[in-house]
Coordinates of C-alpha atoms in Angstrom, one line a residue:
X3 CA 17.6 26.2 8.0
X4 CA 18.2 22.9 6.8
X5 CA 18.5 20.2 9.1
X6 CA 22.3 20.3 10.0
X7 CA 22.1 18.6 13.4
X8 CA 23.2 15.6 11.9
X9 CA 24.5 16.2 8.6
X10 CA 28.2 15.0 7.5
X11 CA 31.0 17.6 7.5
X12 CA 31.1 17.6 3.5
X13 CA 27.4 18.4 3.2
X14 CA 27.9 21.1 5.9
X15 CA 31.1 22.8 3.6
X16 CA 28.8 22.5 0.4
X17 CA 25.8 24.1 2.4
X18 CA 28.0 26.9 3.7
X19 CA 29.5 27.6 0.2
X20 CA 26.1 27.6 -1.1
X21 CA 25.3 30.7 1.1
X22 CA 28.3 32.8 -0.3
X23 CA 27.5 35.5 -2.5
X24 CA 30.3 35.0 -5.0
X25 CA 28.6 31.4 -5.6
X26 CA 25.4 32.5 -7.0
X27 CA 27.4 35.3 -8.9
X28 CA 29.6 32.8 -10.6
X29 CA 27.0 30.6 -11.4
X30 CA 24.8 33.1 -13.2
X31 CA 28.3 34.5 -14.9
X32 CA 28.8 30.8 -16.4
X33 CA 25.0 30.6 -17.5
X34 CA 25.7 33.7 -19.2
X35 CA 28.6 32.7 -21.0
X36 CA 26.9 29.5 -22.0
X37 CA 23.9 31.2 -23.3
X38 CA 26.1 33.3 -25.3
X39 CA 28.0 30.8 -27.0
X40 CA 25.0 28.5 -27.2
X41 CA 23.5 31.2 -30.1
X42 CA 26.1 29.8 -32.3
X43 CA 24.8 26.3 -32.0
X44 CA 21.4 27.3 -33.1
X45 CA 22.6 29.1 -36.3
X46 CA 21.2 26.3 -38.5
X47 CA 17.7 25.9 -37.1
X48 CA 16.9 29.8 -37.9
X49 CA 14.5 30.4 -40.6
X50 CA 16.1 32.7 -43.2
X51 CA 13.3 35.3 -42.9
X52 CA 14.2 36.0 -39.4
X53 CA 17.9 36.2 -40.2
X54 CA 17.2 38.9 -42.7
X55 CA 15.1 40.7 -40.4
X56 CA 17.0 40.6 -37.0
X57 CA 20.8 41.6 -38.0
X58 CA 23.6 41.5 -35.9
X59 CA 23.4 45.5 -36.2
X60 CA 19.8 45.4 -34.6
X61 CA 21.3 43.4 -31.7
X62 CA 24.3 45.1 -30.8
X63 CA 22.7 48.5 -29.4
X64 CA 20.6 46.5 -27.2
X65 CA 23.7 44.6 -25.7
X66 CA 25.7 47.6 -25.3
X67 CA 22.8 49.2 -23.1
X68 CA 22.4 46.3 -21.1
X69 CA 26.1 46.0 -20.4
X70 CA 26.7 49.5 -19.5
X71 CA 23.6 49.6 -17.6
X72 CA 23.9 46.5 -15.6
X73 CA 27.7 47.8 -14.7
X74 CA 26.4 50.5 -13.2
X75 CA 23.4 49.0 -11.6
X76 CA 25.5 46.2 -10.1
X77 CA 28.2 48.8 -8.8
X78 CA 25.5 50.7 -7.1
X79 CA 23.9 47.7 -5.6
X80 CA 26.9 46.3 -4.2
X81 CA 27.7 49.6 -2.6
X82 CA 24.1 50.1 -0.9
X83 CA 24.5 46.3 0.3
X84 CA 28.1 47.2 1.9
X85 CA 26.3 50.2 3.4
X86 CA 23.7 48.5 4.9
X87 CA 25.7 45.6 6.4
X88 CA 27.8 48.2 7.9
X89 CA 25.0 50.2 9.5
X90 CA 23.5 46.9 10.5
X91 CA 26.8 45.7 12.3
X92 CA 26.8 49.4 13.9
X93 CA 23.6 49.6 15.1
X94 CA 22.8 46.1 16.3
X95 CA 26.1 44.0 16.3
X96 CA 28.8 42.7 14.3
X97 CA 27.4 39.5 14.4
X98 CA 24.5 40.6 12.5
X99 CA 26.7 41.0 9.4
X100 CA 27.3 37.4 9.0
X101 CA 23.5 37.0 9.1
X102 CA 22.8 39.4 6.6
X103 CA 25.5 37.8 4.1
X104 CA 23.4 34.8 3.9
X105 CA 20.2 36.8 2.7
X106 CA 19.3 34.9 -0.5
X107 CA 17.0 37.7 -2.0
X108 CA 20.6 40.2 -2.1
X109 CA 22.5 37.4 -3.5
X110 CA 20.0 36.3 -6.3
X111 CA 19.5 40.1 -7.2
X112 CA 23.2 40.8 -7.5
X113 CA 23.5 37.6 -9.4
X114 CA 21.1 38.6 -11.9
X115 CA 22.6 41.9 -12.6
X116 CA 26.3 40.8 -12.9
X117 CA 24.9 37.8 -15.0
X118 CA 23.3 39.9 -17.3
X119 CA 26.2 41.9 -17.4
X120 CA 28.3 38.8 -18.2
X121 CA 26.1 37.8 -21.0
X122 CA 25.9 41.3 -22.6
X123 CA 29.5 41.6 -22.6
X124 CA 30.5 38.2 -24.0
X125 CA 27.8 38.4 -26.7
X126 CA 29.3 41.6 -27.5
X127 CA 32.8 40.3 -27.6
X128 CA 31.6 37.4 -29.8
X129 CA 30.1 39.6 -32.3
X130 CA 33.2 41.8 -32.7
X131 CA 35.4 38.9 -33.1
X132 CA 33.0 37.7 -35.8
X133 CA 32.5 34.3 -34.1
X134 CA 28.8 34.6 -34.3
X135 CA 27.2 33.5 -37.6
X136 CA 25.1 36.1 -38.8
X137 CA 22.1 34.2 -38.0
X138 CA 23.1 33.8 -34.4
X139 CA 21.8 37.4 -33.8
X140 CA 18.1 36.0 -33.6
X141 CA 19.1 33.3 -30.9
X142 CA 21.0 36.0 -29.3
X143 CA 18.1 38.7 -29.4
X144 CA 15.6 35.7 -28.1
X145 CA 18.0 35.3 -25.3
X146 CA 18.1 38.9 -24.6
X147 CA 14.7 39.5 -24.1
X148 CA 14.6 36.7 -21.8
X149 CA 17.6 38.5 -20.0
X150 CA 15.7 41.7 -19.7
X151 CA 12.8 40.2 -18.2
X152 CA 14.6 38.8 -15.7
X153 CA 16.5 42.1 -15.0
X154 CA 13.3 43.8 -14.6
X155 CA 12.0 41.4 -12.0
X156 CA 15.0 41.4 -10.2
X157 CA 15.0 45.3 -9.9
X158 CA 11.3 45.3 -8.7
X159 CA 12.1 42.6 -6.1
X160 CA 15.4 44.4 -5.2
X161 CA 13.5 48.0 -4.8
X162 CA 11.0 46.2 -2.3
X163 CA 14.1 44.7 -0.5
X164 CA 15.6 47.8 -0.2
X165 CA 13.1 49.4 2.1
X166 CA 14.2 47.4 5.0
X167 CA 17.9 46.1 4.2
X168 CA 20.2 46.7 6.9
X169 CA 17.2 48.4 9.3
X170 CA 16.7 47.2 12.7
X171 CA 13.8 45.5 12.4
X172 CA 14.9 43.7 9.4
X173 CA 18.2 42.5 11.8
X174 CA 16.2 41.7 14.4
X175 CA 13.5 39.7 12.2
X176 CA 16.5 37.8 10.6
X177 CA 18.4 37.0 13.8
X178 CA 15.1 35.6 15.4
X179 CA 14.7 33.5 12.3
X180 CA 18.0 31.8 12.5
X181 CA 17.8 31.5 16.4
X182 CA 14.3 29.7 16.0
X183 CA 15.6 27.2 13.8
X184 CA 18.6 26.3 15.7
X185 CA 16.8 26.1 18.7
X186 CA 13.6 24.0 17.5
X187 CA 16.5 21.8 16.1
X188 CA 18.2 21.4 19.5
X189 CA 14.7 20.5 21.0
X190 CA 13.9 18.0 18.5
X191 CA 17.3 16.5 18.5
X192 CA 18.1 16.0 22.0
X193 CA 22.1 15.5 22.4
X194 CA 22.7 15.7 18.5
X195 CA 20.9 12.2 18.6
X196 CA 23.6 10.9 20.8
X197 CA 23.6 10.0 24.4
X198 CA 23.4 12.9 26.9
X199 CA 27.0 13.3 28.8
X200 CA 25.6 14.2 32.3
X201 CA 27.5 14.5 35.5
X202 CA 26.1 11.0 36.3
X203 CA 27.8 9.5 33.1
X204 CA 30.7 7.2 34.0
X205 CA 33.7 7.0 31.9
X206 CA 35.9 3.8 31.5
X207 CA 39.1 3.9 33.1
X208 CA 41.0 3.5 29.5
X209 CA 39.8 6.7 28.0
X210 CA 42.5 8.8 26.1
X211 CA 42.3 12.6 25.5
X212 CA 41.1 13.8 21.9
X213 CA 43.0 17.0 21.4
X214 CA 41.8 19.9 19.7
X215 CA 43.4 20.3 16.2
X216 CA 43.4 24.0 16.4
X217 CA 41.9 26.9 18.5
X218 CA 38.7 28.7 17.9
X219 CA 34.9 27.9 18.5
X220 CA 33.6 24.5 18.0
X221 CA 31.1 25.1 15.4
X222 CA 30.1 21.6 14.1
X223 CA 30.7 18.0 14.9
X224 CA 30.3 15.3 12.5
X225 CA 28.3 12.7 14.3
X226 CA 28.0 10.2 11.4
X227 CA 31.3 9.8 10.6
X228 CA 32.3 9.5 14.2
X229 CA 30.1 6.7 14.3
X230 CA 31.2 5.0 11.5
X231 CA 34.6 5.0 13.4
X232 CA 33.0 3.2 16.5
X233 CA 32.5 0.3 14.9
X234 CA 33.8 -1.9 17.9
X235 CA 30.9 -2.5 20.3
X236 CA 33.2 -1.5 23.2
X237 CA 34.4 1.9 21.6
X238 CA 32.9 5.0 23.2
X239 CA 33.0 8.5 22.7
X240 CA 32.7 11.3 25.2
X241 CA 32.6 14.7 23.9
X242 CA 32.5 17.4 26.7
X243 CA 32.9 20.3 24.7
X244 CA 29.3 21.2 23.0
X245 CA 29.2 23.2 19.8
X246 CA 29.8 27.0 20.6
X247 CA 32.5 26.4 23.1
X248 CA 35.9 27.9 22.5
X249 CA 38.7 25.3 22.5
X250 CA 42.5 25.8 22.4
X251 CA 44.7 23.7 20.5
X252 CA 46.0 20.6 22.4
X253 CA 43.6 20.7 24.9
X254 CA 40.7 17.6 25.3
X255 CA 37.8 18.3 23.5
X256 CA 36.7 14.5 24.0
X257 CA 37.7 11.4 25.7
X258 CA 37.7 8.3 23.6
X259 CA 37.9 4.7 24.8
X260 CA 38.5 1.6 22.6
X261 CA 40.4 3.5 19.5
X262 CA 43.9 3.4 18.0
X263 CA 45.9 6.1 17.0
X264 CA 44.9 6.5 13.5
X265 CA 41.2 6.2 14.7
X266 CA 41.6 9.1 17.1
X267 CA 43.2 11.3 14.1
X268 CA 40.2 10.9 12.2
X269 CA 37.9 11.6 15.3
X270 CA 39.7 15.1 15.2
X271 CA 38.8 15.5 11.4
X272 CA 35.1 15.2 12.5
X273 CA 35.5 18.4 14.5
X274 CA 34.5 21.7 12.7
X275 CA 36.9 24.5 14.6
X276 CA 36.5 28.3 13.4
X277 CA 37.2 31.9 14.4
X278 CA 33.5 32.4 15.5
X279 CA 30.3 31.0 16.5
X280 CA 27.7 29.6 13.9
X281 CA 24.0 28.5 14.1
X282 CA 24.4 24.9 12.7
X283 CA 24.5 23.3 16.3
X284 CA 24.8 25.8 18.5
X285 CA 21.2 26.3 20.0
X286 CA 22.2 29.3 22.3
X287 CA 24.0 31.5 19.7
X288 CA 20.9 33.2 18.5
X289 CA 19.9 34.3 21.6
X290 CA 23.3 35.6 22.8
X291 CA 23.2 37.6 19.3
X292 CA 19.8 39.1 20.2
X293 CA 21.1 40.1 23.6
X294 CA 24.1 41.8 22.1
X295 CA 21.6 43.8 20.4
X296 CA 19.8 44.9 23.6
X297 CA 23.0 45.9 25.1
X298 CA 24.2 47.8 22.1
X299 CA 20.8 49.6 22.2
X300 CA 21.3 50.4 26.1
X301 CA 24.7 52.0 25.5
X302 CA 24.8 55.6 26.2
X303 CA 25.9 56.3 22.4
X304 CA 22.4 54.8 21.2
X305 CA 20.4 55.2 24.2
X306 CA 17.4 52.9 22.7
X307 CA 15.6 51.4 25.4
X308 CA 12.7 50.5 22.8
X309 CA 14.9 48.0 21.0
X310 CA 16.0 46.6 24.4
X311 CA 12.3 45.8 25.2
X312 CA 11.6 44.6 21.6
X313 CA 14.4 42.0 22.0
X314 CA 13.2 41.3 25.3
X315 CA 9.7 40.0 23.7
X316 CA 11.6 38.0 20.9
X317 CA 13.7 36.1 23.6
X318 CA 10.6 35.3 25.5
X319 CA 8.7 34.4 22.5
X320 CA 11.5 31.9 21.3
X321 CA 12.2 30.4 24.6
X322 CA 8.2 30.0 25.3
X323 CA 7.9 28.3 22.2
X324 CA 11.1 26.2 23.1
X325 CA 9.6 25.0 26.3
X326 CA 6.2 24.1 24.9
X327 CA 7.8 22.0 22.4
X328 CA 7.6 18.3 22.9
X329 CA 11.0 16.7 23.2
X330 CA 11.2 13.6 21.0
X331 CA 12.3 10.9 23.3
X332 CA 13.3 8.8 20.5
X333 CA 16.3 6.0 20.7
X334 CA 19.7 7.8 20.1
X335 CA 21.1 7.0 16.3
X336 CA 24.5 7.5 17.8
X337 CA 24.3 5.2 21.1
X338 CA 28.3 5.1 21.3
X339 CA 28.6 8.9 21.5
X340 CA 27.9 10.9 24.6
X341 CA 27.6 14.9 24.0
X342 CA 26.3 17.6 26.7
X343 CA 22.7 18.5 25.9
X344 CA 21.2 22.1 25.7
X345 CA 21.2 23.6 29.1
X346 CA 18.2 25.5 30.0
X347 CA 20.4 27.6 32.1
X348 CA 22.7 28.2 29.6
X349 CA 19.6 29.6 27.1
X350 CA 18.5 31.9 30.0
X351 CA 22.0 33.4 30.7
X352 CA 22.8 33.9 27.0
X353 CA 19.4 35.5 26.3
X354 CA 18.9 38.0 29.4
X355 CA 22.3 38.0 31.3
X356 CA 23.8 41.2 29.8
X357 CA 20.1 43.0 29.2
X358 CA 19.7 42.4 33.2
X359 CA 22.9 44.0 33.8
X360 CA 23.0 47.0 31.0
X361 CA 19.4 47.9 31.5
X362 CA 19.1 47.6 35.5
X363 CA 18.6 51.3 35.7
X364 CA 15.8 51.9 33.2
X365 CA 12.8 51.0 34.9
X366 CA 10.8 50.4 31.6
X367 CA 13.4 47.8 30.6
X368 CA 13.7 46.0 34.0
X369 CA 9.9 45.7 34.5
X370 CA 9.4 44.2 31.0
X371 CA 12.3 41.9 31.9
X372 CA 10.5 40.8 34.9
X373 CA 7.4 39.9 33.2
X374 CA 9.0 38.3 30.6
X375 CA 11.2 35.9 33.1
X376 CA 8.1 35.4 35.4
X377 CA 6.3 34.4 32.3
X378 CA 8.8 31.7 32.0
X379 CA 8.9 31.0 35.1
X380 CA 5.4 29.7 34.7
X381 CA 6.2 27.7 31.8
X382 CA 5.7 24.1 31.1
X383 CA 9.3 23.2 30.9
X384 CA 10.5 22.7 34.8
X385 CA 14.2 23.3 33.9
X386 CA 13.5 26.4 31.9
X387 CA 11.2 27.7 34.5
X388 CA 13.8 27.1 37.4
X389 CA 16.6 28.7 35.5
X390 CA 14.2 31.9 34.4
X391 CA 13.1 32.4 38.3
X392 CA 16.9 32.6 39.2
X393 CA 17.7 35.0 36.3
X394 CA 14.5 37.0 37.7
X395 CA 15.9 37.3 41.3
X396 CA 19.5 38.4 39.7
X397 CA 18.0 40.9 37.4
X398 CA 16.1 42.4 40.3
X399 CA 19.0 42.5 42.8
X400 CA 20.9 44.7 39.7
X401 CA 18.0 47.1 39.4
X402 CA 17.9 47.3 43.2
X403 CA 21.3 48.3 43.1
X404 CA 21.4 50.7 39.9
X405 CA 17.8 52.4 40.4
X406 CA 18.0 56.0 42.0
X407 CA 14.3 56.4 42.9
X408 CA 12.6 54.6 45.5
X409 CA 9.6 54.8 43.6
X410 CA 11.0 52.9 40.4
X411 CA 12.1 49.9 43.2
X412 CA 8.5 49.9 44.4
X413 CA 7.2 49.7 40.9
X414 CA 9.5 46.7 40.1
X415 CA 8.9 44.9 43.3
X416 CA 5.0 45.1 42.2
X417 CA 5.9 44.0 38.6
X418 CA 7.6 41.0 40.0
X419 CA 5.0 40.2 42.8
X420 CA 2.3 40.3 40.1
X421 CA 3.8 37.3 38.0
X422 CA 4.0 36.8 34.4
X423 CA 1.2 36.7 31.8
X424 CA 1.3 34.0 29.2
X425 CA 1.5 35.2 25.7

C-alpha cells in the first residue's frame, strides 16, 4: 500500500481508480486497438519478400482463433472470479470482497485476455473492411506473436493464482497484508502528521462547527489542502472525528477557528465520506475485518474454531509488531491541525472484542485468546499492554459465564495465570 496518510484527495482518487478492474481492462483494450492501427503505418517499411510470404490469408485464421479463444477464456475467468469472491464473502466476511477486488494479479490477467480479444477482433475488422494494406499483414503477424506470448504467460500465472483464489488462507493473507500496511503507517505518522487532539487540548472560544457534507464513513482527510487553507497564523482546525467514524450530514466533524465562510466550505471539500470504511487512514479497520472473519468462523453455521484461532494469531502478530515499532517523534507537518491519534484501546477492542464474546464457550479459542492478550500485555508499548490486560479480564469474564464444565474453567484460569509467551 502506498503512503496514503498525507497524499492529497486528488491523488487518492487517482489511486483508487487505478485499483479498479475496468481501468486495466480499458487500457489494455486501447493498446490493442492502437497496436492494430499501427500496422497501417508500418506498411512502407516492410520488405517485399515478407509481404509475399505472409499474406492476409495466412494471418486471418490466427486472428480468428485468438478472438474466439480469448472470448471464451475471458468469460470463464470472469465467472471464476465472481464465484471466488462470493465464496470469500460468504465464508469470511462481505468486507473481504472489496479487498479481493483490488487483487492486481486478477486484474492484469483479465486485462490481458480481454485486450487480446479486442486486438484480434479489431484486426479482423480492419482486414475485412480492407483498411489494412496487403503488406500490413506482416506487422499484424508480428504483433500477434507478441500477444500470444503474453496470453500464454497470463494463462500460466492465472493457473497458479486460481489454486488459492477465494480460499480462506488467501483471504486471511490479503486482509492481514492490508491491515499491516495501515497499522504501520499509523505508527510512523502519528495523528496523520498533525497535532494529536487529546482531552487536554484547549480550543479557542471563537470556534465554529464544520458540519459533515453527507452521511457515511469518514474515509480520508486531505491534510495538505487543509493546511494550505490555514494561512493565517491564528487559524486552527480541530478534527474530532477520526477516519473510520460514521458521521451524519449536518453534524459537526470538526471545529475551526479564524476561518471565513468560504474557507469553511473548502474545509468540507477536504473530507472524503463514503458508504463504507477504507484502509487509507483507518488503522483499526483491518483488525476489525479480521475479527469479523473469526466471528463468522465461530457461528453455528460454520463451526470452525481453527480459523478463529488462526485469526487470533494474526492479530497478535500485527499488534505485537505495531507495539514494537518505534514512534517517529518528528515535528508535525501540519501544526495548525489537531486530529485524534490512533488509540491502542480501539485497536484491542476492534481486534478481540467480538472473538472474546463469540468464542467464550470454546476452551481452545478462549485459552488461545488469553495467551495472545497476555503476550501483548507484556509488550513494550505501555498503553497497548494496559488495553490488552483489560481485554483479557473481559474475555475471562465472558468465558466464566459461557463455559459449562468446571474443568474448562480451571484450564482457562491456568492459562491466564501462566501469562503469555513472546512470539
